Every structure is written in structure tokens, then in C-alpha cells.
CSV table of C-alpha atoms in Angstrom, one decimal:
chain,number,residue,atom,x,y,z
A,1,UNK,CA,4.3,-14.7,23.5
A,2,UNK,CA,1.1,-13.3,22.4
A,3,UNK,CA,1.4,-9.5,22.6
A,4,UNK,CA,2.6,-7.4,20.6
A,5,UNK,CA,11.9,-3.0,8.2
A,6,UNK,CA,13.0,-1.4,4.5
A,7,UNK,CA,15.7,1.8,3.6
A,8,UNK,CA,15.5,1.7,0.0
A,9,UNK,CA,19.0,1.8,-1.5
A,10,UNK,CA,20.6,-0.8,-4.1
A,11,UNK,CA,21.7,-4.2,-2.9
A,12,UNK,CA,25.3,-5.3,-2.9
A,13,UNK,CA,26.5,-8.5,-4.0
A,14,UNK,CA,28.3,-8.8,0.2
A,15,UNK,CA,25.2,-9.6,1.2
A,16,UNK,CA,24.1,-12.2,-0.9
A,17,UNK,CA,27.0,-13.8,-0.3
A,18,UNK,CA,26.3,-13.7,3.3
A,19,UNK,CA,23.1,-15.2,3.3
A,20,UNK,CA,24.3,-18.4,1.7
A,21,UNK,CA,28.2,-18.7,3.6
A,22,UNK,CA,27.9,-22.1,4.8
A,23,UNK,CA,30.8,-22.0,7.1
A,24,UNK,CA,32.1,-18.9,9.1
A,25,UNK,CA,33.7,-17.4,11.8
A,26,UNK,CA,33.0,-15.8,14.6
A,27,UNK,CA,35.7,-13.6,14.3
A,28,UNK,CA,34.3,-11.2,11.5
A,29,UNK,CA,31.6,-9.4,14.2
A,30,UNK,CA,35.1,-8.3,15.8
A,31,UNK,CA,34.8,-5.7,13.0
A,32,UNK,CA,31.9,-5.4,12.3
A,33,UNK,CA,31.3,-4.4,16.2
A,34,UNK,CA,34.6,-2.6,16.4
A,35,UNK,CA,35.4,-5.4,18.9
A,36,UNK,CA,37.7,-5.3,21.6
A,37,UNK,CA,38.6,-7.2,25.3
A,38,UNK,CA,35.4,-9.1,26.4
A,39,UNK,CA,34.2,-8.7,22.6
A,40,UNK,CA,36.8,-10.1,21.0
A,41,UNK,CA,36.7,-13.2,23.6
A,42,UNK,CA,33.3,-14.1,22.7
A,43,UNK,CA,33.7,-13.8,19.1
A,44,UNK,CA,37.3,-15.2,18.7
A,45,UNK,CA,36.3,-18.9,18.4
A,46,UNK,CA,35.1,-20.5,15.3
A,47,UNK,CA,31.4,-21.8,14.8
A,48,UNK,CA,30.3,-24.0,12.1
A,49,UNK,CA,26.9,-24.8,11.6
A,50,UNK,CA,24.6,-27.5,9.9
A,51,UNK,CA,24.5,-25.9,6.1
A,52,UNK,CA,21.2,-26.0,3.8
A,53,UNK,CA,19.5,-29.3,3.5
A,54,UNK,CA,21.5,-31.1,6.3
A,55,UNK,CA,19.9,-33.5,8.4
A,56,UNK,CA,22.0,-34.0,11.7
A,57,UNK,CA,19.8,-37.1,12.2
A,58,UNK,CA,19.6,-39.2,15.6
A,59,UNK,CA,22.5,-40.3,17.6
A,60,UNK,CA,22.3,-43.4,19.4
A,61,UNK,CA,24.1,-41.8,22.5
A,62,UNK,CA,21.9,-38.9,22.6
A,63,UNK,CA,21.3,-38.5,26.5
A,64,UNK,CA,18.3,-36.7,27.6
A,65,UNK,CA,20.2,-33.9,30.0
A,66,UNK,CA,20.2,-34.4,34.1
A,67,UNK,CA,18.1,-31.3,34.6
A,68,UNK,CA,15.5,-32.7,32.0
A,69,UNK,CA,14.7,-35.5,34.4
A,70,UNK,CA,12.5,-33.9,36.8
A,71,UNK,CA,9.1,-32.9,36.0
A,72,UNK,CA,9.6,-29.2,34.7
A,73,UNK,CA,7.2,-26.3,36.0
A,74,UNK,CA,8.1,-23.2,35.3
A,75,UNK,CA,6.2,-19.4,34.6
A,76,UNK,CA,7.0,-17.0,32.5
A,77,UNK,CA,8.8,-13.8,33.3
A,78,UNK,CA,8.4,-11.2,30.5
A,79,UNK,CA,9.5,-7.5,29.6
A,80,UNK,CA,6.1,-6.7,30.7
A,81,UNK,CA,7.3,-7.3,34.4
A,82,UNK,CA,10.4,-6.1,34.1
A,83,UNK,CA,8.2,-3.0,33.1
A,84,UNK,CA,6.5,-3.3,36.8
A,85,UNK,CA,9.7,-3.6,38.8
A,86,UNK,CA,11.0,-0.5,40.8
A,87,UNK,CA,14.1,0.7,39.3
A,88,UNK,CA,16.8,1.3,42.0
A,89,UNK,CA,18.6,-1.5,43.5
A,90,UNK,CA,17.1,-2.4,47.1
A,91,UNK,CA,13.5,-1.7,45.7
A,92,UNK,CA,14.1,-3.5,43.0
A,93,UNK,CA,15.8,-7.0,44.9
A,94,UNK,CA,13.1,-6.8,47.3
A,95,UNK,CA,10.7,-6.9,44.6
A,96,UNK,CA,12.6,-9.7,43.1
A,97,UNK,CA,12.7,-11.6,45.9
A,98,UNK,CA,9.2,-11.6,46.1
A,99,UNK,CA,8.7,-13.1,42.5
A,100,UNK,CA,10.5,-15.4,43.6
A,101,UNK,CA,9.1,-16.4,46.7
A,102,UNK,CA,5.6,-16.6,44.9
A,103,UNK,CA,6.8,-18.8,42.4
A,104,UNK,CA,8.3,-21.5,45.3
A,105,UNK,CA,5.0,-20.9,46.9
A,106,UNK,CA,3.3,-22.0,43.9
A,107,UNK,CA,5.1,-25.6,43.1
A,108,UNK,CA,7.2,-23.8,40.6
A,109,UNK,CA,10.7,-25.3,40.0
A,110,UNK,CA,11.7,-23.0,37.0
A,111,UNK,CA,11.5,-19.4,35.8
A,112,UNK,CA,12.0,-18.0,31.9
A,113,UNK,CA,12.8,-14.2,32.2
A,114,UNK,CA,13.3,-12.3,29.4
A,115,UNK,CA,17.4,-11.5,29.3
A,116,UNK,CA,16.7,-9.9,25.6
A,117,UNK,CA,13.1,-8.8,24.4
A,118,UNK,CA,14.3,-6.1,21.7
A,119,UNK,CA,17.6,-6.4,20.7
A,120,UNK,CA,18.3,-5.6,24.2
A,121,UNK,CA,19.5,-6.5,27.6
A,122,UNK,CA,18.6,-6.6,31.0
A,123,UNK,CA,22.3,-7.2,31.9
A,124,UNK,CA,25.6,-5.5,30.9
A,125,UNK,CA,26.2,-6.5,27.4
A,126,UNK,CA,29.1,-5.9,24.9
A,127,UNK,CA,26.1,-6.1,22.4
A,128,UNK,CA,23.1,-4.5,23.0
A,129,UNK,CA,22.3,-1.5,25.0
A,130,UNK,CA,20.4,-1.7,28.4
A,131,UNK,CA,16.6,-2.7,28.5
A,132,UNK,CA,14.2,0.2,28.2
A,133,UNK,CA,12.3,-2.4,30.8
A,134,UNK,CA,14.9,-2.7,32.8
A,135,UNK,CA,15.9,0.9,33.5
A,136,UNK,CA,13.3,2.7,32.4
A,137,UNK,CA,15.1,4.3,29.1
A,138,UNK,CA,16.9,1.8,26.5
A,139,UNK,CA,20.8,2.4,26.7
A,140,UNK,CA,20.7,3.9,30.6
A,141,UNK,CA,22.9,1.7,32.9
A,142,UNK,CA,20.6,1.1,36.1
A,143,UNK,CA,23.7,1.4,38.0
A,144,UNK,CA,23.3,-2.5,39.0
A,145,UNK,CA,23.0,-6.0,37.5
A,146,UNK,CA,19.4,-6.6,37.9
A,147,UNK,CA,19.5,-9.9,35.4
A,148,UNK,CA,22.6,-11.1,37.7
A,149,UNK,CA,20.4,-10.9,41.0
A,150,UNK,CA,17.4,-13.0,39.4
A,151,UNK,CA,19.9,-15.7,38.4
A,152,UNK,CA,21.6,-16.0,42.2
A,153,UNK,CA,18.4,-15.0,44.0
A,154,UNK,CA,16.4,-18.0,41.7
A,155,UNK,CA,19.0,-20.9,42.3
A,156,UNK,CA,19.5,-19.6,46.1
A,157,UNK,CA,15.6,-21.0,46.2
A,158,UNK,CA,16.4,-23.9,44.3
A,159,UNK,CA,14.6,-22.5,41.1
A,160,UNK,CA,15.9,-23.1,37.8
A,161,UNK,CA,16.7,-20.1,35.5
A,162,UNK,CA,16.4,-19.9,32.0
A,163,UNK,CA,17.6,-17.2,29.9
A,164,UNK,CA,14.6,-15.8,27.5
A,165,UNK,CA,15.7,-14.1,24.1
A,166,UNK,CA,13.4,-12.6,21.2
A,167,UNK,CA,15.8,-13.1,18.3
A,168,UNK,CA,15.1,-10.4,15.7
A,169,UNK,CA,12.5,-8.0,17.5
A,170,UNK,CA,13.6,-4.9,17.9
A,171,UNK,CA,10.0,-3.0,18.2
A,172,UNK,CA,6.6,-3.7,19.3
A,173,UNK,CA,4.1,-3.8,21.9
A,174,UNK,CA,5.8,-0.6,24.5
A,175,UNK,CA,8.6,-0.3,22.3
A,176,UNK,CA,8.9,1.9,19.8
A,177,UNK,CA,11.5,3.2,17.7
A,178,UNK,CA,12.2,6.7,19.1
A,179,UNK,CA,12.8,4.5,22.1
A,180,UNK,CA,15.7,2.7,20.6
A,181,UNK,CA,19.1,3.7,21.7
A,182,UNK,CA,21.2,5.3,19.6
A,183,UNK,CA,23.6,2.5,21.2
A,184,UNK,CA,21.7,0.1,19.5
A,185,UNK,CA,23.6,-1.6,16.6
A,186,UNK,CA,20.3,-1.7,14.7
A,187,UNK,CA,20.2,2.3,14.7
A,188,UNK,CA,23.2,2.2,13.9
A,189,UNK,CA,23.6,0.2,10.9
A,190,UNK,CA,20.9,2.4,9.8
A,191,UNK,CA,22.3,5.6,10.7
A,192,UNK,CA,25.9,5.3,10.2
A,193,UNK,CA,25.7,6.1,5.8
A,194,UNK,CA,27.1,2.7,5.5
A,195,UNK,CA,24.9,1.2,2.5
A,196,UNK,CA,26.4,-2.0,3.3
A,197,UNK,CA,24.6,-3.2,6.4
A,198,UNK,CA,21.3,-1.3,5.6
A,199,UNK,CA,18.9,-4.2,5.1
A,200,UNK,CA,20.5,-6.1,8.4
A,201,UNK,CA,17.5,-3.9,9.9
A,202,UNK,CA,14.1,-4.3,8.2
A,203,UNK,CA,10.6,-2.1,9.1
A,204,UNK,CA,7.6,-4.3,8.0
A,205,UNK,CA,4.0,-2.9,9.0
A,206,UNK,CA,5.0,0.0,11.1
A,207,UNK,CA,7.7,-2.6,13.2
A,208,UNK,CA,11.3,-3.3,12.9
A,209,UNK,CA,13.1,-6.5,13.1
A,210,UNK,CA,16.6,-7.6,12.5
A,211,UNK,CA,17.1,-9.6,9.1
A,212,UNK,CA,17.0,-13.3,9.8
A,213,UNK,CA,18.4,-14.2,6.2
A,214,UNK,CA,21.8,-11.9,7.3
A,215,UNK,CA,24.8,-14.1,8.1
A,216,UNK,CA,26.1,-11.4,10.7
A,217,UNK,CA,22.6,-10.8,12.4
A,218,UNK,CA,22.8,-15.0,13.4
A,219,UNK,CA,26.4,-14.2,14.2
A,220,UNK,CA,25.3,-11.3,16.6
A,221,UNK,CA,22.4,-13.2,17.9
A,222,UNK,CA,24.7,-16.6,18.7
A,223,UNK,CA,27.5,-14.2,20.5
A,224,UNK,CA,24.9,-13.2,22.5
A,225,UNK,CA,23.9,-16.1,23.5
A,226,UNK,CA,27.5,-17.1,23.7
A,227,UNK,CA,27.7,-13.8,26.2
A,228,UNK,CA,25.1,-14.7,28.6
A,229,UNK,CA,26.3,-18.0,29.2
A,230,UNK,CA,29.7,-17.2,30.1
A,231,UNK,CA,29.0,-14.1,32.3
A,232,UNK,CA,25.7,-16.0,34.2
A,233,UNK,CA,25.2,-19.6,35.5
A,234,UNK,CA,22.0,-20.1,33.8
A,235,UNK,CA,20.5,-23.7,33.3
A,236,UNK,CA,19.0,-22.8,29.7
A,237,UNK,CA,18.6,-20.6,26.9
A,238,UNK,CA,15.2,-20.5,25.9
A,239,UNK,CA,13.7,-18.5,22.5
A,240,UNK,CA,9.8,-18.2,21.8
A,241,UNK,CA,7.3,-17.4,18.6
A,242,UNK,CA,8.9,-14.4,17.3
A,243,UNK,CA,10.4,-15.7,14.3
A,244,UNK,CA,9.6,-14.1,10.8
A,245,UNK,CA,6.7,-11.7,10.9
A,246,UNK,CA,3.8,-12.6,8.3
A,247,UNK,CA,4.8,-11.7,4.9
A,248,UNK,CA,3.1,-11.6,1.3
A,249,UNK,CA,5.8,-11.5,-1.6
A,250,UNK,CA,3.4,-9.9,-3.9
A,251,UNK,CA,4.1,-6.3,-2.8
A,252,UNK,CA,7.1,-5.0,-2.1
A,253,UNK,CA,6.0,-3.1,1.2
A,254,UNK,CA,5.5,-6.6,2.9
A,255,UNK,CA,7.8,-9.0,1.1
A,256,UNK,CA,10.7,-8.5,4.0
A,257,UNK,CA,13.5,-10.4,2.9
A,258,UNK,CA,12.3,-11.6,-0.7
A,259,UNK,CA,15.5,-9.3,-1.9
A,260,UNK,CA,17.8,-11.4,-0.2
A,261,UNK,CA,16.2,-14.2,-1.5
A,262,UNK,CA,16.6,-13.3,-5.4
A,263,UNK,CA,20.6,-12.3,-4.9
A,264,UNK,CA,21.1,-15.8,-3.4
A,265,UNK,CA,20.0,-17.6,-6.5
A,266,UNK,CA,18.9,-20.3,-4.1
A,267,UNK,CA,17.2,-23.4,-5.9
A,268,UNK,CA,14.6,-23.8,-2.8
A,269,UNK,CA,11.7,-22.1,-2.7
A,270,UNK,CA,11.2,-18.6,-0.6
A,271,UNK,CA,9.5,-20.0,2.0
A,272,UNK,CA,11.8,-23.6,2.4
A,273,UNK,CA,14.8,-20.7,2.0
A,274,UNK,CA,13.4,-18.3,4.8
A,275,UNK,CA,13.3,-21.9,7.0
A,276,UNK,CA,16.4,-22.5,6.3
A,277,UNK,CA,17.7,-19.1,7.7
A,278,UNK,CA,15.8,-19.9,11.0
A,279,UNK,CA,17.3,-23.5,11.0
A,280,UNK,CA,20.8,-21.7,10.7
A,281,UNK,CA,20.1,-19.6,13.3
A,282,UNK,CA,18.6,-22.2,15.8
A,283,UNK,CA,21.7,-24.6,15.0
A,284,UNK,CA,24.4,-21.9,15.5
A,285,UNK,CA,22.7,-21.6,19.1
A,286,UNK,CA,22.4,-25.3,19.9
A,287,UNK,CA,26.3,-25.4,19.6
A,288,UNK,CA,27.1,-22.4,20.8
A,289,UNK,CA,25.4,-23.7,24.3
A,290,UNK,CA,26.6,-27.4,24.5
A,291,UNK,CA,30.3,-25.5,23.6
A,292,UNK,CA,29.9,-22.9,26.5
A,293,UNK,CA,28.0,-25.3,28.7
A,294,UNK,CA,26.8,-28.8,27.6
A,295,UNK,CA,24.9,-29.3,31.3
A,296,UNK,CA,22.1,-26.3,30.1
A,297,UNK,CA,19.5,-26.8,27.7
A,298,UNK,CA,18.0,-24.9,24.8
A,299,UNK,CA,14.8,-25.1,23.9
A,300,UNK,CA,11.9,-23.0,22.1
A,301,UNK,CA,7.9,-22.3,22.7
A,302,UNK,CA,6.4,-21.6,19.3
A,303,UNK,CA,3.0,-20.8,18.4
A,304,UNK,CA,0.8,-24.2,19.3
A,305,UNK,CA,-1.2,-25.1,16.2
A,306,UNK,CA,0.8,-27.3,13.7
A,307,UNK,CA,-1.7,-25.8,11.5
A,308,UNK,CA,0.4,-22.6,11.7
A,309,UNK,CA,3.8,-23.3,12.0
A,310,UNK,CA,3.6,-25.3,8.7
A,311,UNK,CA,2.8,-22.4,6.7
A,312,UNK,CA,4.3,-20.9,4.0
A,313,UNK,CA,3.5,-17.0,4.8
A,314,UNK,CA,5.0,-16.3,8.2
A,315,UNK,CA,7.0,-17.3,11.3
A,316,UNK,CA,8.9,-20.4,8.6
A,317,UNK,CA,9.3,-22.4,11.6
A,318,UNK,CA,10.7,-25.8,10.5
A,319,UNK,CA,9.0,-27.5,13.5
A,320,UNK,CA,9.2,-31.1,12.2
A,321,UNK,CA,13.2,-30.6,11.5
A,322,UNK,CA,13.9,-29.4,14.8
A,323,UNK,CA,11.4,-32.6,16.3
A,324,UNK,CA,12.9,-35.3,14.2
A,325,UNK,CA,16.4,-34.4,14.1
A,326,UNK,CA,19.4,-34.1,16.3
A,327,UNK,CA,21.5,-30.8,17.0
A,328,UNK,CA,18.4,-27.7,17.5
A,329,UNK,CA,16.7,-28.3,20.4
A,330,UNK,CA,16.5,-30.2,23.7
A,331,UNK,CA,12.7,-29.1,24.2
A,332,UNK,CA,10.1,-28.0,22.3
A,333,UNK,CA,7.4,-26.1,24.2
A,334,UNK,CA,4.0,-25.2,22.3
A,335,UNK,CA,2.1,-22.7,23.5
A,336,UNK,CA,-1.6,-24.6,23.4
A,337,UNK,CA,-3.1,-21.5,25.3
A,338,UNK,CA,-6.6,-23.1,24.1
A,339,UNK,CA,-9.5,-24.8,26.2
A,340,UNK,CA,-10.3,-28.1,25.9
A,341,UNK,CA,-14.4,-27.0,23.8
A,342,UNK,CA,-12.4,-24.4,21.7
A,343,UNK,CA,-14.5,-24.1,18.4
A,344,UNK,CA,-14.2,-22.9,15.0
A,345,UNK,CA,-16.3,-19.8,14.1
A,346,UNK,CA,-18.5,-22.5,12.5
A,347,UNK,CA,-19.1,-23.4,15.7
A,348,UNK,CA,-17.6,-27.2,14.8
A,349,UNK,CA,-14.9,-28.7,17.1
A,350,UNK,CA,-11.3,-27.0,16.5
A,351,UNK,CA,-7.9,-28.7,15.5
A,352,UNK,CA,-6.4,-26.9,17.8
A,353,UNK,CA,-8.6,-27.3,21.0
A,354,UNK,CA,-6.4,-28.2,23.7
A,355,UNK,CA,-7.0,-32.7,23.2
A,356,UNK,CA,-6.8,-33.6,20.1
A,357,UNK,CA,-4.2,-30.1,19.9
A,358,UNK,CA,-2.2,-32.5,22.4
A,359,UNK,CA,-2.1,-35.8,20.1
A,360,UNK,CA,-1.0,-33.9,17.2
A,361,UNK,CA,2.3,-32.5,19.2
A,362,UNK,CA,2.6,-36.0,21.1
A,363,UNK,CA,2.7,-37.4,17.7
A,364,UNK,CA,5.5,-35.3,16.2
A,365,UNK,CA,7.3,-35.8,19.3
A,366,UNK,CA,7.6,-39.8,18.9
A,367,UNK,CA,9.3,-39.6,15.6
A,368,UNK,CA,12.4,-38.0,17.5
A,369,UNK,CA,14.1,-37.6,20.4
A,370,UNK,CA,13.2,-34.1,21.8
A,371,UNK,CA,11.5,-33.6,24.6
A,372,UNK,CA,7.7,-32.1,25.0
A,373,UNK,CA,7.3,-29.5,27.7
A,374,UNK,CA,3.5,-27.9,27.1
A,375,UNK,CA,2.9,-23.6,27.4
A,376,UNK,CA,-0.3,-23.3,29.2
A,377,UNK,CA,-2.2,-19.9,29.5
A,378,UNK,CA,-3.0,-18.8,32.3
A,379,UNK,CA,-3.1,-15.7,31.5
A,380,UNK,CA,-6.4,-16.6,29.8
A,381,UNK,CA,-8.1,-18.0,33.4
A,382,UNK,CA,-11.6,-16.4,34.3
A,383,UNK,CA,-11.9,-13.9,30.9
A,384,UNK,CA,-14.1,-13.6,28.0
A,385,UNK,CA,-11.8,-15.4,25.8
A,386,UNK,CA,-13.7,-16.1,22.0
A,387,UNK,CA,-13.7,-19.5,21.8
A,388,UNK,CA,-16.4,-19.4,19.7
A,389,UNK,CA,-18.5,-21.1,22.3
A,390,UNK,CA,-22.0,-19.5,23.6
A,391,UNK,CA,-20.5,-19.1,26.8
A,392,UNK,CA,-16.4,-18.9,27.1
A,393,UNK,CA,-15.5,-22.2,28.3
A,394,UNK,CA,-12.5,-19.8,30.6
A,395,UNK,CA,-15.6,-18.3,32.1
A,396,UNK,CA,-17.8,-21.3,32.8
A,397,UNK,CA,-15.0,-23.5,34.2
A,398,UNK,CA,-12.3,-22.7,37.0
A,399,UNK,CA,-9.8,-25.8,37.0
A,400,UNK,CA,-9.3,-25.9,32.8
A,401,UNK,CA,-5.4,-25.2,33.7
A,402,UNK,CA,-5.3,-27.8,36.3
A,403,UNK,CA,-6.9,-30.2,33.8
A,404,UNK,CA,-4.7,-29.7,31.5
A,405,UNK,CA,-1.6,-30.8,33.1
A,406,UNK,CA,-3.1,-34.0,34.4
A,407,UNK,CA,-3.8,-34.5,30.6
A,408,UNK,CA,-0.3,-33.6,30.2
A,409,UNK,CA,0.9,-36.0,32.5
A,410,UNK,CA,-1.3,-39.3,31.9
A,411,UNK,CA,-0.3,-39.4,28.4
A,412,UNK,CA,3.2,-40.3,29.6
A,413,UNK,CA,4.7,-38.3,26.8
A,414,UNK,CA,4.6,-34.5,28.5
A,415,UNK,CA,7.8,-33.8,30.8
A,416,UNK,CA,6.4,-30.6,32.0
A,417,UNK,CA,4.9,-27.0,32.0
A,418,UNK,CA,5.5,-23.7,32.1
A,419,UNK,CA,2.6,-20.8,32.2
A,420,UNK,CA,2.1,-17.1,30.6
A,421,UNK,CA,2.6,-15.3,32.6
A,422,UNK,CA,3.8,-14.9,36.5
A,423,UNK,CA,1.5,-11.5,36.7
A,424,UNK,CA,-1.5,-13.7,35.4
A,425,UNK,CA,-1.1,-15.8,38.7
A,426,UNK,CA,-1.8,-12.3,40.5
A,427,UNK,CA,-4.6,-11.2,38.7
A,428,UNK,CA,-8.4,-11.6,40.1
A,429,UNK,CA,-9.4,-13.2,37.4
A,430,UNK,CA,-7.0,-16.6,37.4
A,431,UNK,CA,-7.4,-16.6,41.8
A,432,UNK,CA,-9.6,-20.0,41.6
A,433,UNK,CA,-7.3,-21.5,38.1
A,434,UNK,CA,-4.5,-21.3,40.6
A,435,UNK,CA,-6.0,-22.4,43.6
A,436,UNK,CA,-7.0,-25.6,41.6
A,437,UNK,CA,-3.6,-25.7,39.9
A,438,UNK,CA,-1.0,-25.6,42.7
A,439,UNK,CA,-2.4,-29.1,44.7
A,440,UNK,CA,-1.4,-30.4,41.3
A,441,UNK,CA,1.8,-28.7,40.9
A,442,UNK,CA,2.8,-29.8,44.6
A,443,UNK,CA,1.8,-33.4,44.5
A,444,UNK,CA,5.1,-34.2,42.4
């Protein structure tokens, strides 16, 4: 959502080979792990994934899934919350219980909560240590399965849950990293004097992320996945905009991965290669969920301007692969957190003000099968947002949210919504957005 590494020794030839392996196994994070029971299980099976270049292309007997069917609205459930919740158990279910309650109250018929925000869990994991916003200290066991009770409190209020991961953050916003665990296979790898698996952690501008062009970091990321859906009767996995960070291959302090790239001798270009690596990633986890469970969905929210996600210098979100192709995503969900007056800063209408923002995605989406939920901000309602406007359209209008899912829906191309964030529903600010939103949300 919209909040908020490099150990220099020599590169060895076993990673370049693992950035361009174009069929593995599973099996190798057993060691890598020091795998064993439960670990072993998840990692045992084979996955093969769609190599460099591929296009899966459309199947005629592609089926839109049952769940998909019904008019999706859903809110966001973040770390930040997690942050908020008490701690012990019957605090902490009450409190739940109460989310939950709201978000029936409000017309909702899905939540997204975070299950991994930084290389983390807010379950108990054969992966990743516990969630720093879970218990209150990364790698402390809160005694209980807080991430259990939200599933089986959500579906006993006929809520839909979807499982929310950050794939390669590890620091950020709250998160630091004296607050990592030293549980955490990322301190590890760059603790344990084993040159080998250095650069599987990166630090870029102060932050560190897991190595998206690292064959055992997708590996990790998929058994995870993998994990989730066999311990937890979720209806999706869901990922959001934290892909690559912005890069600049010109100085070695901010190129990230550019070593990685000149080992592989690759003959695409850096930034078609660094897509490439997402598109492995997202693949791997398309599988991995219609293998555990084809009945859930998997689906991502990027950032919502085309404008962006095209670039060359960060993120390398292939967006038009994933919405033109078969076998990354059931959903796409753009975050067009803009108003519908949104200006440039020379003061002329913007490309990405919430209409013509809206043809651009419903374009894409006709040249493919996958289906267009929208990410809608609420968390914007009633502030001084810079819109470049004299006045901040957010502070001169109350029902802009409410508009913007009847825009949604008219077009006849928009199969839902889901806002940032459940707090922002709370807040003072948003109290008349909300008021004008939930007729809507209830009238279907």
C-alpha cells in the first residue's frame, strides 16, 4: 500500500545459475532450510513454472471462479492494525470480533489481512518468524493463532478471507532491522559466514529486501504460500505494490540486483530481465494455489497509474503479461486512490485522475480474461490531499468514494472493490465518505 540491500563480497557462479534455472524443485529449500516434518511436506513436491519469454496465452475453458461471481467488497486489513490489536488472546478475539462485525455492518463481503508484511508471519510458520505486529516483538510466539481466529471468525460471518503477503519486504515503515529476528532466514543468510547466500538479502536506501532475481527466494516465497493454504481455509492469496524498489544502474549503491543481471549473461535487457523475475515469481504462485486449492483465487493490487507500472526504473511489473495472458492472476486490483479533478502540478487534467484512470485499466482488461476489481482510498476521505487543485477535491466533496463505485459498476467491466484501509473507516475525517458509501455497498 502506500506507506512505507548489499554485503560486499565476490559473486559465485551458484547464483547465476540460479537466477536463470528454468525448471526446479521444490525440494532443494529442504536444505537450504534444514528442512524437516511439516517442512519437508510443503517442499517435497515439484513446481515448474512458465520460463523466460513464455506466453501461457488464453484457454478457451478458462472459467471465471464461483467466488468471482458476486460483486466483491472487501477492506483492507494491514500490519498497521495488527499493530493496534491487544496482544493476549481474549483481548485480542474480542477485538477481532469487532473488525469483523464493522466490516458486516458496512456491506463488506471480503477482508485482505496481511498474513506476511516482512518476511514474516502472523501465524505459526515453518518459514518465517512471528510478526513483530502480531506479538509485539518479531520471533515471540503470542502463545495463540491470532491469523487462525480471523480466518474462522471471518467465514463464521459469511466474510471472505484473503490471505495478504509482501513478497520481498523485509524492512520499512515500523520495521526496522534491529527488529528482525535473529529467526529470520534473511539475518540469517546474512549472519551465518556463508558467502553463498549473501546477496539473497539486499539493503537499498537504508531498507532491506529479499532478492527477487534469486531462484531460492521465489522458492521460499511460493512454499509459503503453499504453507498458508494448507494449514488455513482461505478463499485467496492476495499480493500488493511491493515489488522491486526504484533503482538507477548507474551507481552501484542503488543498482540492486544489476550483479545478478551481468552473471546471467541474459540477452534481455535489465529491466525486461528484472520483469521476468517477478513474472517467475507470480507464476510459481498461480500454480502453487490452483495445486493446493483450485476453488481460491490469487490476485494482486499494484500501483494504479499505467504510467508507472510500465517503467523501466522500479517495481518491473509486467502488468500487460499478467492482463493478457493465462496462468498469473485471477484479479488484478489497481489502487486508483485519485479523485475524479486530480491535476498535474501544471494545473492541466491528470492521466491518472480517477475517469479517464478507469478507461485505461478497463481497456487492458478487454484484451484478456482477468478480472478488474478497483482499490479505492478511503483512507484519503475528508484530508488535504495535493491534488493540485485550489481546494482538495477530498475536502470539498463528501461522497467521491461513493461515486466512484457507481462509476465502477455502470461501466459493466468492474466486478468489485476493496478499500485502504478498515481504520480509515473509523477515522473522523472519512465519517460522511462512509455514510454515503455503505447505501451503495448494501443495495447489492
Amino acid at each position: 500500500m502506500k506507506l512505507l540491500g548489499k554485503k560486499r563480497r565476490p559473486m559465485i557462479k551458484a547464483v547465476a545459475a540460479a537466477c536463470v534455472a528454468v525448471v526446479f524443485s521444490m525440494g532443494s529449500l529442504a536444505a537450504v532450510y534444514g528442512g524437516t516434518g511439516a517442512n519437508q511436506r510443503l517442499l517435497q513436491e515439484p513446481v515448474t513454472y512458465i520460463g523466460p519469454g513464455a506466453e501461457p496465452g488464453i484457454s478457451e475453458t478458462s472459467q471465471v471462479p464461483e467466488q468471482m461471481q458476486e460483486e466483491l467488497k472487501g477492506v483492507w486489513i494491514s500490519y498497521l492494525e495488527w499493530n493496534t490489536l491487544p496482544k493476549t488472546e481474549p483481548e485480542f478475539k474480542q477485538a477481532a470480533d469487532a473488525m469483523l462485525d464493522h466490516c458486516v455492518d458496512w456491506g463488506m463481503n471480503a477482508v485482505f489481512l496481511h498474513a506476511h508484511s516482512h518476511t514474516d508471519a502472523a501465524y505459526p510458520s515453518d518459514f518465517f518468524p512471528w510478526s513483530k505486529f502480531v506479538s509485539g516483538v518479531q520471533g515471540q510466539n503470542p502463545g495463540f493463532d491470532p491469523f487462525g481466529y480471523f480466518v474462522k471468525a471471518a467465514h463464521d460471518r459469511g466474510l471472505k478471507l484473503h490471505a495478504w503477503f509482501n513478497p520481498y519486504r523485509i524492512t520499512g515503515y515500523l520495521m526496522s532491522w534491529d527488529d528482525v529476528s535473529q529467526q529470520s532466514p534473511a539475518k540469517q543468510w546474512l549472519l551465518d559466514e556463508t558467502p553463498e547466500n549473501d546477496r539473497w538479502v539486499l539493503k537499498h536506501e537504508g531498507q532491506y529486501y529479499l532478492n527477487p532475481s534469486v531462484l531460492q527466494v521465489r522458492e521460499l516465497v511460493a512454499a509459503s504460500v503453499r504453507e498458508v493454504l494448507e494449514k488455513y481455509d482461505v478463499d485467496g492469496i492476495h499480493f500488493d505494490d511491493y515489488f522491486y524498489p526504484s533503482v538507477d544502474d548507474s551507481k552501484e549503491d542503488t543498482w540492486f540486483d544489476k550483479p545478478e543481471y551481468d552473471l546471467s549473461k541474459s540477452a534481455l535487457p535489465i529491466a525486461a530481465w528484472r520483469r521476468e523475475n517477478v513474472n517467475q515469481l507470480v507464476s510459481l504462485v498461480y500454480q502453487t494455489v490452483k495445486e493446493v486449492k483450485p476453488s481460491a483465487v490469487f490476485g494482486i493490487s499494484p500501483q494504479g497509474y499505467l504510467g508507472n507500472l510500465r517503467s523501466d526504473t522500479s517495481m518491473f511489473i509486467d502488468i500487460d503479461r499478467w492482463m493478457e495472458s493465462e496462468g498469473y492472476v485471477d484479479y488484478i486490483m489497481p489502487q486508483l486512490y485519485w479523485g475524479f479533478e486530480a491535476m498535474t502540478s501544471e494545473r492541466l487534467p491528470a492521466e491518472f485522475a480517477f475517469g479517464q484512470n478507469l478507461e485505461s485499466w478497463i481497456a487492458l482488461k478487454k484484451k484478456g480474461r482477468v478480472t478488474l476489481y478497483l482499490g479505492l482510498g478511503m483512507y484519503r476521505a475528508g484530508t488535504n490531499v495535493n491534488d493540485h487543485n485550489e481546494v482538495s477535491e477530498w475536502l470539498r466533496y463528501q461522497d467521491i468514494i461513493k461515486r466512484q463505485v457507481e462509476a465502477g459498476r455502470a461501466s459493466g467491466q468492474v466486478s468489485g472493490f476493496c478499500f485502504f484501509s478498515y481504520s480509515s473507516f473509523l477515522e473522523e475525517t472519512s465519517a460522511y465518505e462512509v455514510a454515503n458509501l455503505i447505501p451503495v455497498l448494501k443495495d447489492r
